[in-house]
Amino acid sequence: MSIIDSAAQPSWCSFQSDDEPPAGTAAHETSWILLEVPGRWGRDIFDGEALGEELSERLKKHVADCGSRMLFIRRPGREGQRIDRHRFYLCDTRPGSRSIRVGRVEGPEDMLDLDLSAGGDVPGTREVMAPVPLVCTHAKRDQCCAVRGRPVAAVLDEQVGERLRDLDPEAAVWECSHTGGHRFAPVLLLPGTGYTYGPAETDLAVRIVEAELDGRVVTEHLRGRSTWPPAGQVAEVAVRDADVDAGIDDLVVDIDPDSPHIAVVRHTDGRAWRVETGTRPLPARSQSCRKPPTDAKAWVVESLTAL
């Protein structure tokens, strides 16, 4: 379902990428840090507009030193503007170590005192027993994410939010800052697993979250699992699309150390596949509504062989 006026579509970056395969386009991050920051975000969350220049620089360095990536989050609608303490989530996407932990701080500056690395020990946090779906709505970064993402976040919250909160009161649907790939808006990220989707209109977004609740992975418009680099993302999607029965953590990807385009996907049941990937050129397109068209490429599967 989409509510966008078709007359406005041609000039938007997300409508110029209908021919682009999404697999291999997710950000490559093994861990995500989510910090509740209501109000306006700058074009970059660390540009000083939201937190001030000094704190932004210190927090940016701290997050980088911990080997993680931070996103700002807020609840959809007016609820997102009213908070007392700042909620944060520490999300480890690695199979075997996967977890979401939640805590609260009085202010963003308190994050500087926490170990934000994957698997870090942060006193006062606890594990969250349900997903925390994110929909990018970062208006200052790109209009596609804002205009197309906000309705998805609202409907997703309406349709699955109560089920999430029944499983864990700390679980919720969130709007988030830029995750990468405006041209795939609306973008949905499940930070506890790293699975990233786009475009994910409302009906698909609901199905994706419901599948994760059941331990399943939807492959429609799946950009990849952020745990893996692009070739690994493409390889995993290819194996899942080959009618392989696999739950969320049943597949682990290893990249050939001698060839970054070759991946081996291993199933917990002992099966394995060698996937050779490559890229092909695409017609020039805008990577963002703010940028002119540039050369583009798509990730493709050259071969898939059972081992």
Short mmCIF file of C-alpha atoms in Angstrom, two decimals:
data_model
loop_
_atom_site.label_atom_id
_atom_site.label_comp_id
_atom_site.label_asym_id
_atom_site.label_seq_id
_atom_site.Cartn_x
_atom_site.Cartn_y
_atom_site.Cartn_z
CA MET A 1 0.00 0.00 0.00
CA SER A 2 1.31 3.47 -0.90
CA ILE A 3 -0.24 6.89 -0.38
CA ILE A 4 2.18 8.82 -2.57
CA ASP A 5 0.80 10.96 -5.39
CA SER A 6 1.96 9.31 -8.60
CA ALA A 7 2.53 12.72 -10.20
CA ALA A 8 5.32 13.37 -7.71
CA GLN A 9 7.05 10.03 -8.14
CA PRO A 10 9.44 10.48 -11.09
CA SER A 11 11.72 13.04 -9.41
CA TRP A 12 12.12 11.09 -6.17
CA CYS A 13 15.17 8.85 -5.75
CA SER A 14 13.09 5.97 -4.38
CA PHE A 15 11.06 5.85 -7.58
CA GLN A 16 14.14 5.80 -9.81
CA SER A 17 15.41 2.50 -8.40
CA ASP A 18 12.55 0.14 -9.26
CA ASP A 19 14.96 -1.85 -11.46
CA GLU A 20 17.63 -2.21 -8.77
CA PRO A 21 17.88 -5.58 -6.98
CA PRO A 22 17.91 -4.82 -3.23
CA ALA A 23 20.15 -7.72 -2.12
CA GLY A 24 23.59 -6.58 -1.03
CA THR A 25 22.60 -2.99 -0.25
CA ALA A 26 22.17 -3.15 3.54
CA ALA A 27 24.66 -1.37 5.78
CA HIS A 28 27.40 -3.66 7.10
CA GLU A 29 27.15 -3.44 10.89
CA THR A 30 27.32 -6.27 13.41
CA SER A 31 25.96 -4.13 16.23
CA TRP A 32 23.56 -1.19 16.48
CA ILE A 33 23.10 1.32 19.27
CA LEU A 34 19.70 2.98 19.40
CA LEU A 35 19.29 6.17 21.43
CA GLU A 36 15.96 7.85 22.03
CA VAL A 37 16.29 11.48 20.95
CA PRO A 38 12.99 13.33 20.42
CA GLY A 39 12.65 16.49 18.38
CA ARG A 40 14.56 17.49 15.28
CA TRP A 41 17.63 15.70 13.96
CA GLY A 42 20.19 17.34 11.72
CA ARG A 43 21.13 15.91 8.36
CA ASP A 44 23.74 13.88 10.25
CA ILE A 45 22.86 12.86 13.80
CA PHE A 46 26.31 13.99 14.96
CA ASP A 47 26.32 17.37 13.20
CA GLY A 48 25.47 19.18 16.44
CA GLU A 49 21.88 20.16 15.72
CA ALA A 50 20.31 17.61 18.07
CA LEU A 51 22.94 17.33 20.82
CA GLY A 52 25.27 20.28 20.37
CA GLU A 53 28.67 20.16 18.69
CA GLU A 54 30.87 19.16 21.63
CA LEU A 55 28.72 16.26 22.86
CA SER A 56 28.10 15.12 19.28
CA GLU A 57 31.83 14.86 18.56
CA ARG A 58 32.54 13.01 21.79
CA LEU A 59 29.67 10.59 21.32
CA LYS A 60 30.56 9.97 17.67
CA LYS A 61 34.12 9.04 18.68
CA HIS A 62 32.96 6.85 21.57
CA VAL A 63 30.58 4.89 19.35
CA ALA A 64 33.27 4.44 16.69
CA ASP A 65 35.81 3.31 19.29
CA CYS A 66 33.31 0.67 20.43
CA GLY A 67 32.99 -0.63 16.88
CA SER A 68 29.26 0.02 16.68
CA ARG A 69 26.88 2.33 14.85
CA MET A 70 24.36 4.60 16.52
CA LEU A 71 20.91 5.52 15.30
CA PHE A 72 18.56 8.03 16.89
CA ILE A 73 15.05 6.76 17.52
CA ARG A 74 11.69 8.23 18.54
CA ARG A 75 8.20 6.83 18.88
CA PRO A 76 5.78 7.60 16.04
CA GLY A 77 3.47 10.59 16.41
CA ARG A 78 3.19 12.93 19.37
CA GLU A 79 4.20 10.20 21.80
CA GLY A 80 7.71 10.45 20.41
CA GLN A 81 8.10 14.02 21.70
CA ARG A 82 7.33 13.23 25.35
CA ILE A 83 10.01 11.41 27.34
CA ASP A 84 11.45 11.70 30.82
CA ARG A 85 14.59 9.58 30.50
CA HIS A 86 16.29 8.49 27.28
CA ARG A 87 15.76 4.85 26.42
CA PHE A 88 18.58 3.05 24.61
CA TYR A 89 19.01 -0.37 23.04
CA LEU A 90 22.22 -2.32 22.44
CA CYS A 91 21.70 -4.72 19.53
CA ASP A 92 24.09 -7.55 18.65
CA THR A 93 23.14 -9.15 15.31
CA ARG A 94 25.63 -12.04 15.28
CA PRO A 95 24.16 -15.58 15.15
CA GLY A 96 24.94 -17.29 18.43
CA SER A 97 25.38 -13.95 20.20
CA ARG A 98 22.24 -12.21 19.00
CA SER A 99 20.51 -10.05 21.58
CA ILE A 100 18.79 -6.76 22.27
CA ARG A 101 19.42 -5.12 25.63
CA VAL A 102 17.59 -2.06 26.90
CA GLY A 103 18.42 0.59 29.47
CA ARG A 104 17.80 4.23 30.28
CA VAL A 105 19.97 7.28 30.88
CA GLU A 106 19.16 10.73 32.21
CA GLY A 107 20.74 12.36 29.15
CA PRO A 108 22.67 11.42 25.99
CA GLU A 109 25.94 12.45 27.66
CA ASP A 110 25.59 9.46 30.00
CA MET A 111 26.16 7.13 27.02
CA LEU A 112 29.82 8.17 27.13
CA ASP A 113 30.27 6.15 30.32
CA LEU A 114 28.91 2.89 28.87
CA ASP A 115 30.66 0.03 27.08
CA LEU A 116 28.81 0.14 23.76
CA SER A 117 30.76 -2.64 22.05
CA ALA A 118 28.98 -5.79 20.90
CA GLY A 119 28.54 -8.04 23.92
CA GLY A 120 29.66 -5.29 26.29
CA ASP A 121 28.65 -5.47 29.94
CA VAL A 122 26.35 -2.54 30.71
CA PRO A 123 24.95 -2.53 34.26
CA GLY A 124 21.26 -1.73 34.56
CA THR A 125 20.28 -3.20 31.19
CA ARG A 126 18.20 -6.26 30.51
CA GLU A 127 17.44 -8.40 27.48
CA VAL A 128 14.38 -7.55 25.39
CA MET A 129 12.35 -10.61 24.39
CA ALA A 130 10.73 -9.18 21.25
CA PRO A 131 11.80 -7.25 18.13
CA VAL A 132 12.16 -3.45 18.05
CA PRO A 133 11.38 -2.66 14.38
CA LEU A 134 12.78 0.58 12.97
CA VAL A 135 11.46 2.61 10.03
CA CYS A 136 13.66 5.37 8.68
CA THR A 137 11.88 8.75 8.74
CA HIS A 138 14.94 11.02 8.63
CA ALA A 139 13.48 14.07 6.89
CA LYS A 140 16.62 16.20 6.78
CA ARG A 141 18.54 13.35 5.16
CA ASP A 142 16.01 12.59 2.42
CA GLN A 143 12.37 13.37 1.70
CA CYS A 144 11.66 9.80 0.55
CA CYS A 145 12.39 8.38 3.98
CA ALA A 146 10.29 10.99 5.74
CA VAL A 147 7.23 11.04 3.51
CA ARG A 148 7.15 7.35 2.70
CA GLY A 149 8.45 6.09 6.05
CA ARG A 150 6.16 7.86 8.52
CA PRO A 151 2.92 6.20 7.32
CA VAL A 152 4.61 2.80 7.49
CA ALA A 153 5.80 3.40 11.06
CA ALA A 154 2.32 4.53 12.11
CA VAL A 155 0.51 1.55 10.58
CA LEU A 156 3.12 -0.90 11.82
CA ASP A 157 2.73 0.46 15.34
CA GLU A 158 -1.04 0.20 15.07
CA GLN A 159 -1.06 -3.36 13.74
CA VAL A 160 1.81 -5.09 15.59
CA GLY A 161 2.80 -2.67 18.37
CA GLU A 162 0.44 -4.14 20.94
CA ARG A 163 1.65 -7.68 20.22
CA LEU A 164 5.24 -6.54 20.70
CA ARG A 165 4.44 -4.86 24.01
CA ASP A 166 2.52 -7.93 25.21
CA LEU A 167 5.68 -9.97 24.70
CA ASP A 168 7.88 -7.34 26.34
CA PRO A 169 6.84 -3.88 27.55
CA GLU A 170 10.17 -2.47 26.33
CA ALA A 171 9.54 -3.63 22.75
CA ALA A 172 8.02 -1.11 20.33
CA VAL A 173 7.98 0.21 16.78
CA TRP A 174 10.30 3.18 16.32
CA GLU A 175 11.07 5.85 13.77
CA CYS A 176 14.82 6.06 13.22
CA SER A 177 17.54 8.16 11.65
CA HIS A 178 19.33 7.36 8.39
CA THR A 179 20.28 3.70 7.96
CA GLY A 180 21.57 3.93 4.36
CA GLY A 181 19.82 3.56 1.02
CA HIS A 182 17.23 6.35 0.75
CA ARG A 183 16.45 5.09 -2.75
CA PHE A 184 14.90 1.95 -1.19
CA ALA A 185 12.46 3.92 0.98
CA PRO A 186 10.46 3.01 2.95
CA VAL A 187 13.34 1.27 4.74
CA LEU A 188 12.66 -1.20 7.55
CA LEU A 189 15.48 -2.43 9.83
CA LEU A 190 15.21 -5.16 12.44
CA PRO A 191 18.25 -4.24 14.55
CA GLY A 192 18.19 -7.37 16.68
CA THR A 193 18.93 -9.51 13.62
CA GLY A 194 20.28 -6.92 11.18
CA TYR A 195 17.77 -7.81 8.46
CA THR A 196 17.10 -4.73 6.34
CA TYR A 197 14.28 -4.28 3.82
CA GLY A 198 13.24 -1.81 1.17
CA PRO A 199 10.98 -0.72 -0.19
CA ALA A 200 8.79 -2.04 2.61
CA GLU A 201 5.31 -0.59 2.25
CA THR A 202 2.87 -1.17 5.10
CA ASP A 203 1.49 -4.61 4.17
CA LEU A 204 4.97 -6.03 3.59
CA ALA A 205 6.35 -4.37 6.74
CA VAL A 206 3.67 -6.04 8.86
CA ARG A 207 4.41 -9.44 7.31
CA ILE A 208 8.14 -8.99 7.92
CA VAL A 209 7.71 -8.24 11.62
CA GLU A 210 5.17 -11.03 12.08
CA ALA A 211 7.63 -13.44 10.45
CA GLU A 212 10.44 -12.37 12.79
CA LEU A 213 8.14 -12.94 15.74
CA ASP A 214 7.71 -16.50 14.46
CA GLY A 215 11.43 -17.01 13.84
CA ARG A 216 11.10 -16.78 10.06
CA VAL A 217 12.76 -14.54 7.45
CA VAL A 218 10.84 -12.90 4.61
CA THR A 219 12.98 -12.57 1.48
CA GLU A 220 10.72 -10.20 -0.46
CA HIS A 221 12.60 -6.89 -0.83
CA LEU A 222 15.28 -8.19 1.54
CA ARG A 223 18.38 -5.99 1.19
CA GLY A 224 20.45 -8.24 3.43
CA ARG A 225 21.53 -8.97 6.97
CA SER A 226 23.81 -6.21 8.20
CA THR A 227 25.97 -8.81 9.94
CA TRP A 228 27.55 -9.70 6.59
CA PRO A 229 29.34 -7.59 3.96
CA PRO A 230 27.53 -7.11 0.61
CA ALA A 231 28.64 -10.39 -1.00
CA GLY A 232 27.54 -12.27 2.12
CA GLN A 233 24.19 -10.52 2.12
CA VAL A 234 23.61 -11.50 -1.51
CA ALA A 235 24.70 -15.08 -0.85
CA GLU A 236 22.38 -15.55 2.11
CA VAL A 237 19.39 -14.13 0.23
CA ALA A 238 20.16 -16.44 -2.71
CA VAL A 239 20.24 -19.52 -0.50
CA ARG A 240 17.00 -18.54 1.23
CA ASP A 241 15.38 -17.93 -2.16
CA ALA A 242 16.40 -21.45 -3.22
CA ASP A 243 13.64 -22.89 -1.01
CA VAL A 244 16.04 -23.75 1.80
CA ASP A 245 14.17 -24.16 5.07
CA ALA A 246 16.11 -21.95 7.49
CA GLY A 247 15.18 -19.95 10.56
CA ILE A 248 16.71 -16.62 11.52
CA ASP A 249 20.02 -17.95 12.84
CA ASP A 250 20.25 -21.19 10.85
CA LEU A 251 22.56 -19.70 8.21
CA VAL A 252 26.09 -18.41 8.79
CA VAL A 253 28.14 -16.78 6.03
CA ASP A 254 31.90 -16.91 5.53
CA ILE A 255 33.65 -14.79 2.90
CA ASP A 256 36.49 -16.41 0.97
CA PRO A 257 39.66 -14.69 2.27
CA ASP A 258 41.15 -14.79 -1.23
CA SER A 259 38.06 -13.52 -3.05
CA PRO A 260 35.64 -11.01 -1.49
CA HIS A 261 32.97 -11.92 -4.07
CA ILE A 262 32.78 -15.59 -3.04
CA ALA A 263 30.85 -16.68 0.04
CA VAL A 264 30.13 -20.01 1.69
CA VAL A 265 26.75 -20.21 3.39
CA ARG A 266 26.52 -22.91 6.07
CA HIS A 267 23.31 -24.30 7.56
CA THR A 268 23.20 -25.53 11.15
CA ASP A 269 22.02 -28.91 9.78
CA GLY A 270 25.38 -29.41 8.04
CA ARG A 271 24.49 -28.35 4.51
CA ALA A 272 26.57 -25.69 2.76
CA TRP A 273 26.58 -23.71 -0.49
CA ARG A 274 29.27 -21.87 -2.39
CA VAL A 275 27.92 -18.64 -3.86
CA GLU A 276 29.85 -16.60 -6.38
CA THR A 277 28.62 -13.02 -6.60
CA GLY A 278 29.39 -10.12 -8.89
CA THR A 279 28.12 -6.73 -9.95
CA ARG A 280 26.56 -5.36 -13.09
CA PRO A 281 26.13 -1.74 -14.17
CA LEU A 282 22.80 0.03 -13.90
CA PRO A 283 21.57 3.20 -15.59
CA ALA A 284 22.65 6.31 -13.68
CA ARG A 285 20.38 7.25 -10.80
CA SER A 286 20.23 9.50 -7.76
CA GLN A 287 21.45 7.86 -4.57
CA SER A 288 19.43 10.50 -2.73
CA CYS A 289 16.89 13.15 -3.64
CA ARG A 290 19.57 15.71 -2.73
CA LYS A 291 22.14 14.34 -5.18
CA PRO A 292 22.43 14.34 -9.00
CA PRO A 293 22.37 11.01 -10.88
CA THR A 294 25.61 9.03 -10.80
CA ASP A 295 26.84 5.67 -12.09
CA ALA A 296 25.29 2.73 -10.28
CA LYS A 297 25.72 -1.01 -9.99
CA ALA A 298 23.76 -3.97 -8.67
CA TRP A 299 24.90 -7.10 -6.89
CA VAL A 300 24.04 -10.37 -8.65
CA VAL A 301 24.57 -14.09 -8.13
CA GLU A 302 26.89 -15.65 -10.71
CA SER A 303 26.58 -19.22 -9.40
CA LEU A 304 25.18 -21.17 -6.45
CA THR A 305 26.62 -24.64 -5.82
CA ALA A 306 25.74 -27.11 -3.07
CA LEU A 307 28.85 -28.43 -1.28
#
